[in-house]
Tab-separated table of C-alpha atoms in Angstrom:
chain	number	residue	atom	x	y	z
A	199	MET	CA	18.081	-14.105	7.326
A	200	PRO	CA	14.733	-12.858	8.747
A	201	GLN	CA	12.672	-15.443	10.557
A	202	PRO	CA	9.165	-16.310	9.304
A	203	CYS	CA	6.413	-14.347	10.989
A	204	ASP	CA	4.352	-16.088	13.641
A	205	PRO	CA	1.481	-16.478	13.057
A	206	CYS	CA	1.436	-16.116	9.298
A	207	PRO	CA	-0.969	-13.336	8.208
A	208	ALA	CA	-1.872	-15.380	5.118
A	209	ILE	CA	-3.357	-18.052	7.359
A	210	THR	CA	-4.837	-15.972	10.168
A	211	ASN	CA	-6.415	-13.244	8.034
A	212	ASN	CA	-7.887	-15.038	5.006
A	213	TRP	CA	-5.264	-13.679	2.640
A	214	GLU	CA	-6.613	-12.316	-0.670
A	215	ILE	CA	-3.288	-11.392	-2.278
A	216	ASP	CA	-1.563	-13.670	-4.755
A	217	LEU	CA	1.874	-12.063	-4.589
A	218	ILE	CA	3.605	-9.306	-2.615
A	219	ASN	CA	6.571	-7.377	-3.939
A	220	ALA	CA	8.109	-4.976	-1.417
A	221	PRO	CA	11.767	-5.079	-2.400
A	222	PHE	CA	13.318	-2.780	0.190
A	223	VAL	CA	13.411	-2.843	3.992
A	224	TYR	CA	11.874	0.148	5.749
A	225	ALA	CA	15.085	1.509	7.252
A	226	PRO	CA	17.350	4.527	6.793
A	227	PRO	CA	18.012	6.144	4.437
A	228	LEU	CA	14.913	4.992	2.510
A	229	ALA	CA	12.656	5.464	5.553
A	230	HIS	CA	13.686	9.131	5.651
A	231	HIS	CA	12.512	9.640	2.056
A	232	LEU	CA	9.232	7.790	2.623
A	233	LYS	CA	8.507	9.914	5.722
A	234	ALA	CA	9.372	13.090	3.821
A	235	LEU	CA	6.897	12.132	1.104
A	236	LYS	CA	4.114	11.158	3.472
A	237	TYR	CA	4.441	13.600	6.369
A	238	ARG	CA	6.446	16.577	5.093
A	239	GLY	CA	4.695	17.150	1.783
A	240	ARG	CA	7.630	16.124	-0.421
A	241	ARG	CA	5.319	15.074	-3.222
A	242	ASP	CA	8.226	15.193	-5.685
A	243	LEU	CA	9.678	12.099	-4.011
A	244	GLY	CA	6.659	10.017	-5.062
A	245	LEU	CA	7.675	9.882	-8.705
A	246	ALA	CA	11.271	8.991	-7.789
A	247	LEU	CA	10.177	6.279	-5.349
A	248	GLY	CA	7.758	4.930	-7.964
A	249	ARG	CA	10.571	4.718	-10.499
A	250	LEU	CA	12.758	2.979	-7.910
A	251	LEU	CA	9.987	0.435	-7.352
A	252	ALA	CA	9.567	0.122	-11.135
A	253	SER	CA	13.190	-0.916	-11.495
A	254	GLU	CA	12.530	-3.825	-9.138
A	255	ILE	CA	9.207	-4.713	-10.772
A	256	SER	CA	10.772	-4.903	-14.232
A	257	VAL	CA	13.477	-7.220	-12.930
A	258	ARG	CA	10.793	-9.621	-11.770
A	259	ASN	CA	8.799	-9.185	-15.016
A	260	LEU	CA	5.436	-9.058	-13.230
A	261	ASP	CA	2.417	-8.628	-15.461
A	262	VAL	CA	-0.761	-6.731	-14.528
A	263	ASP	CA	-3.586	-4.931	-16.303
A	264	ARG	CA	-4.218	-2.075	-13.854
A	265	LEU	CA	-2.824	-0.343	-10.799
A	266	VAL	CA	-4.736	0.662	-7.674
A	267	ALA	CA	-3.130	3.159	-5.313
A	268	VAL	CA	-4.270	2.503	-1.746
A	269	PRO	CA	-6.846	5.269	-1.306
A	270	LEU	CA	-6.953	7.723	1.578
A	271	HIS	CA	-10.209	8.682	3.255
A	272	SER	CA	-11.483	12.007	1.882
A	273	GLY	CA	-10.858	13.770	5.210
A	274	ARG	CA	-7.243	12.656	5.393
A	275	LEU	CA	-6.748	13.489	1.719
A	276	ARG	CA	-8.012	17.032	2.367
A	277	SER	CA	-5.611	17.531	5.272
A	278	ARG	CA	-2.594	15.962	3.525
A	279	THR	CA	-3.556	17.405	0.060
A	280	PHE	CA	-2.249	14.337	-1.802
A	281	ASN	CA	-2.104	10.550	-1.562
A	282	GLN	CA	1.454	9.225	-1.212
A	283	ALA	CA	0.488	5.841	-2.721
A	284	HIS	CA	-0.947	7.621	-5.766
A	285	GLU	CA	2.267	9.614	-6.185
A	286	ILE	CA	4.300	6.382	-6.116
A	287	ALA	CA	1.876	4.798	-8.596
A	288	ARG	CA	2.461	7.734	-10.964
A	289	GLY	CA	6.107	6.657	-11.181
A	290	LEU	CA	5.026	3.161	-12.220
A	291	VAL	CA	2.588	4.580	-14.773
A	292	ALA	CA	5.386	6.714	-16.230
A	293	VAL	CA	7.570	3.642	-16.723
A	294	PHE	CA	5.051	0.960	-17.718
A	295	GLY	CA	1.926	2.822	-18.870
A	296	TRP	CA	-0.549	0.731	-16.861
A	297	PRO	CA	-3.780	2.614	-16.138
A	298	LEU	CA	-4.794	3.542	-12.601
A	299	VAL	CA	-8.207	2.365	-11.375
A	300	PRO	CA	-9.911	5.560	-10.159
A	301	ASP	CA	-13.010	4.025	-8.588
A	302	CYS	CA	-11.548	2.692	-5.334
A	303	LEU	CA	-12.490	4.521	-2.168
A	304	ARG	CA	-11.619	4.378	1.497
A	305	VAL	CA	-15.111	4.615	2.949
A	306	MET	CA	-14.079	4.398	6.614
A	307	ASP	CA	-11.857	6.967	8.275
A	308	THR	CA	-9.626	4.564	10.159
A	309	PRO	CA	-7.007	5.734	12.659
A	310	PRO	CA	-3.470	6.077	11.268
A	311	GLN	CA	-1.888	2.623	11.070
A	312	THR	CA	1.168	3.818	12.999
A	313	GLU	CA	-1.068	4.220	16.066
A	314	LEU	CA	-2.399	0.630	15.969
A	315	ASP	CA	-1.107	-2.812	16.862
A	316	GLN	CA	-1.454	-5.750	14.463
A	317	THR	CA	-4.864	-6.905	15.746
A	318	GLN	CA	-6.292	-3.375	15.590
A	319	ARG	CA	-4.917	-2.835	12.086
A	320	HIS	CA	-6.754	-5.882	10.770
A	321	ARG	CA	-9.984	-5.030	12.622
A	322	PHE	CA	-10.099	-1.385	11.469
A	323	ALA	CA	-9.112	-2.148	7.862
A	324	ARG	CA	-11.647	-4.969	7.411
A	325	ASN	CA	-14.460	-2.913	5.802
A	326	ALA	CA	-12.566	0.258	4.985
A	327	PHE	CA	-12.709	0.079	1.167
A	328	ALA	CA	-15.238	0.082	-1.666
A	329	VAL	CA	-14.694	-0.461	-5.388
A	330	ARG	CA	-17.197	1.172	-7.736
A	331	ALA	CA	-16.027	-0.357	-10.999
A	332	SER	CA	-16.151	-3.791	-12.554
A	333	LEU	CA	-12.737	-5.417	-12.578
A	334	ALA	CA	-13.987	-8.694	-14.036
A	335	GLY	CA	-11.089	-10.860	-15.156
A	336	THR	CA	-8.384	-8.248	-14.538
A	337	ARG	CA	-4.960	-8.589	-12.971
A	338	VAL	CA	-4.470	-5.768	-10.491
A	339	ALA	CA	-1.496	-4.476	-8.509
A	340	ILE	CA	-2.168	-2.554	-5.309
A	341	ILE	CA	0.422	0.196	-4.774
A	342	ASP	CA	1.455	1.441	-1.321
A	343	ASP	CA	4.443	3.051	0.333
A	344	VAL	CA	5.163	0.569	3.154
A	345	ILE	CA	3.720	-2.835	4.029
A	346	THR	CA	3.837	-3.678	7.714
A	347	THR	CA	1.178	-6.224	8.711
A	348	GLY	CA	-0.590	-6.384	5.339
A	349	ALA	CA	-3.941	-5.423	6.894
A	350	THR	CA	-4.561	-2.486	4.568
A	351	ILE	CA	-3.601	-4.207	1.333
A	352	ASN	CA	-5.505	-7.357	2.251
A	353	ALA	CA	-8.686	-5.411	3.045
A	354	LEU	CA	-8.398	-3.542	-0.260
A	355	ALA	CA	-7.707	-6.820	-2.070
A	356	ARG	CA	-10.914	-8.287	-0.633
A	357	SER	CA	-12.879	-5.381	-2.144
A	358	LEU	CA	-11.049	-5.727	-5.472
A	359	ARG	CA	-11.815	-9.455	-5.540
A	360	SER	CA	-15.504	-8.690	-4.894
A	361	ALA	CA	-15.382	-6.354	-7.912
A	362	GLY	CA	-14.127	-9.257	-10.056
A	363	ALA	CA	-10.329	-8.950	-10.005
A	364	GLU	CA	-8.878	-12.314	-10.974
A	365	GLN	CA	-5.327	-11.857	-9.729
A	366	ILE	CA	-4.158	-9.382	-7.101
A	367	GLN	CA	-0.601	-8.417	-6.337
A	368	ALA	CA	0.594	-5.855	-3.806
A	369	TRP	CA	3.624	-3.705	-4.522
A	370	ALA	CA	5.197	-1.341	-2.029
A	371	VAL	CA	8.488	0.467	-1.949
A	372	ALA	CA	9.363	-1.061	1.412
A	373	ARG	CA	8.367	-3.622	3.977
A	374	SER	CA	8.626	-3.238	7.703
A	375	ILE	CA	10.528	-6.016	9.431
A	376	GLY	CA	9.675	-6.708	13.056
A	377	SER	CA	6.598	-6.250	15.178
A	378	GLY	CA	3.125	-5.587	13.779
A	379	ALA	CA	3.253	-1.935	14.754
A	380	ASP	CA	5.986	0.025	13.054
A	381	ASP	CA	7.582	2.029	15.841
A	382	SER	CA	9.988	3.690	13.431
A	383	GLN	CA	7.279	5.565	11.539
A	384	SER	CA	6.147	8.975	12.675
A	385	THR	CA	2.908	8.971	14.642
A	386	ARG	CA	2.037	12.483	13.549
A	387	ARG	CA	-1.624	12.411	12.605
A	388	MET	CA	-2.270	13.438	9.008
């Protein structure tokens, strides 16, 4: 059984998320598929990984109004040509029909998370996002590929809360177990 993290990110980082659902551990063979999606352009895997996540979401019967794929900065999106979180979210949309919120932006071009330790991840993510839509009274699920320290999803959640989101969940295909920096992910800059 994994030990609780020390210190708890929910306490040390003013946690904005009501619930996290990352049902799988970031380890082979799943890690291979997530890397292929993100770093080798295997966009087709996004839909499959989204459907895999959907099968776990439906088991837990979680209810939301809208989905928000963690946005990439426009420069990184140009170089990668697609957003892996958006591709995963498409799989959830195909299963459940929830709409995607299009008006969330990454306004700061932060370094890739794989190059940062836990403290740096939280510092760089702090003001990285903007939401240009009213989400008053909505229940939102943030979609990502892997949750490691929670810095990215928490920073996005803070922006969603400022836009009026009432409840915020974070859903990812996998969670990284271990240190704040995920040494098993590729550090190739994209």
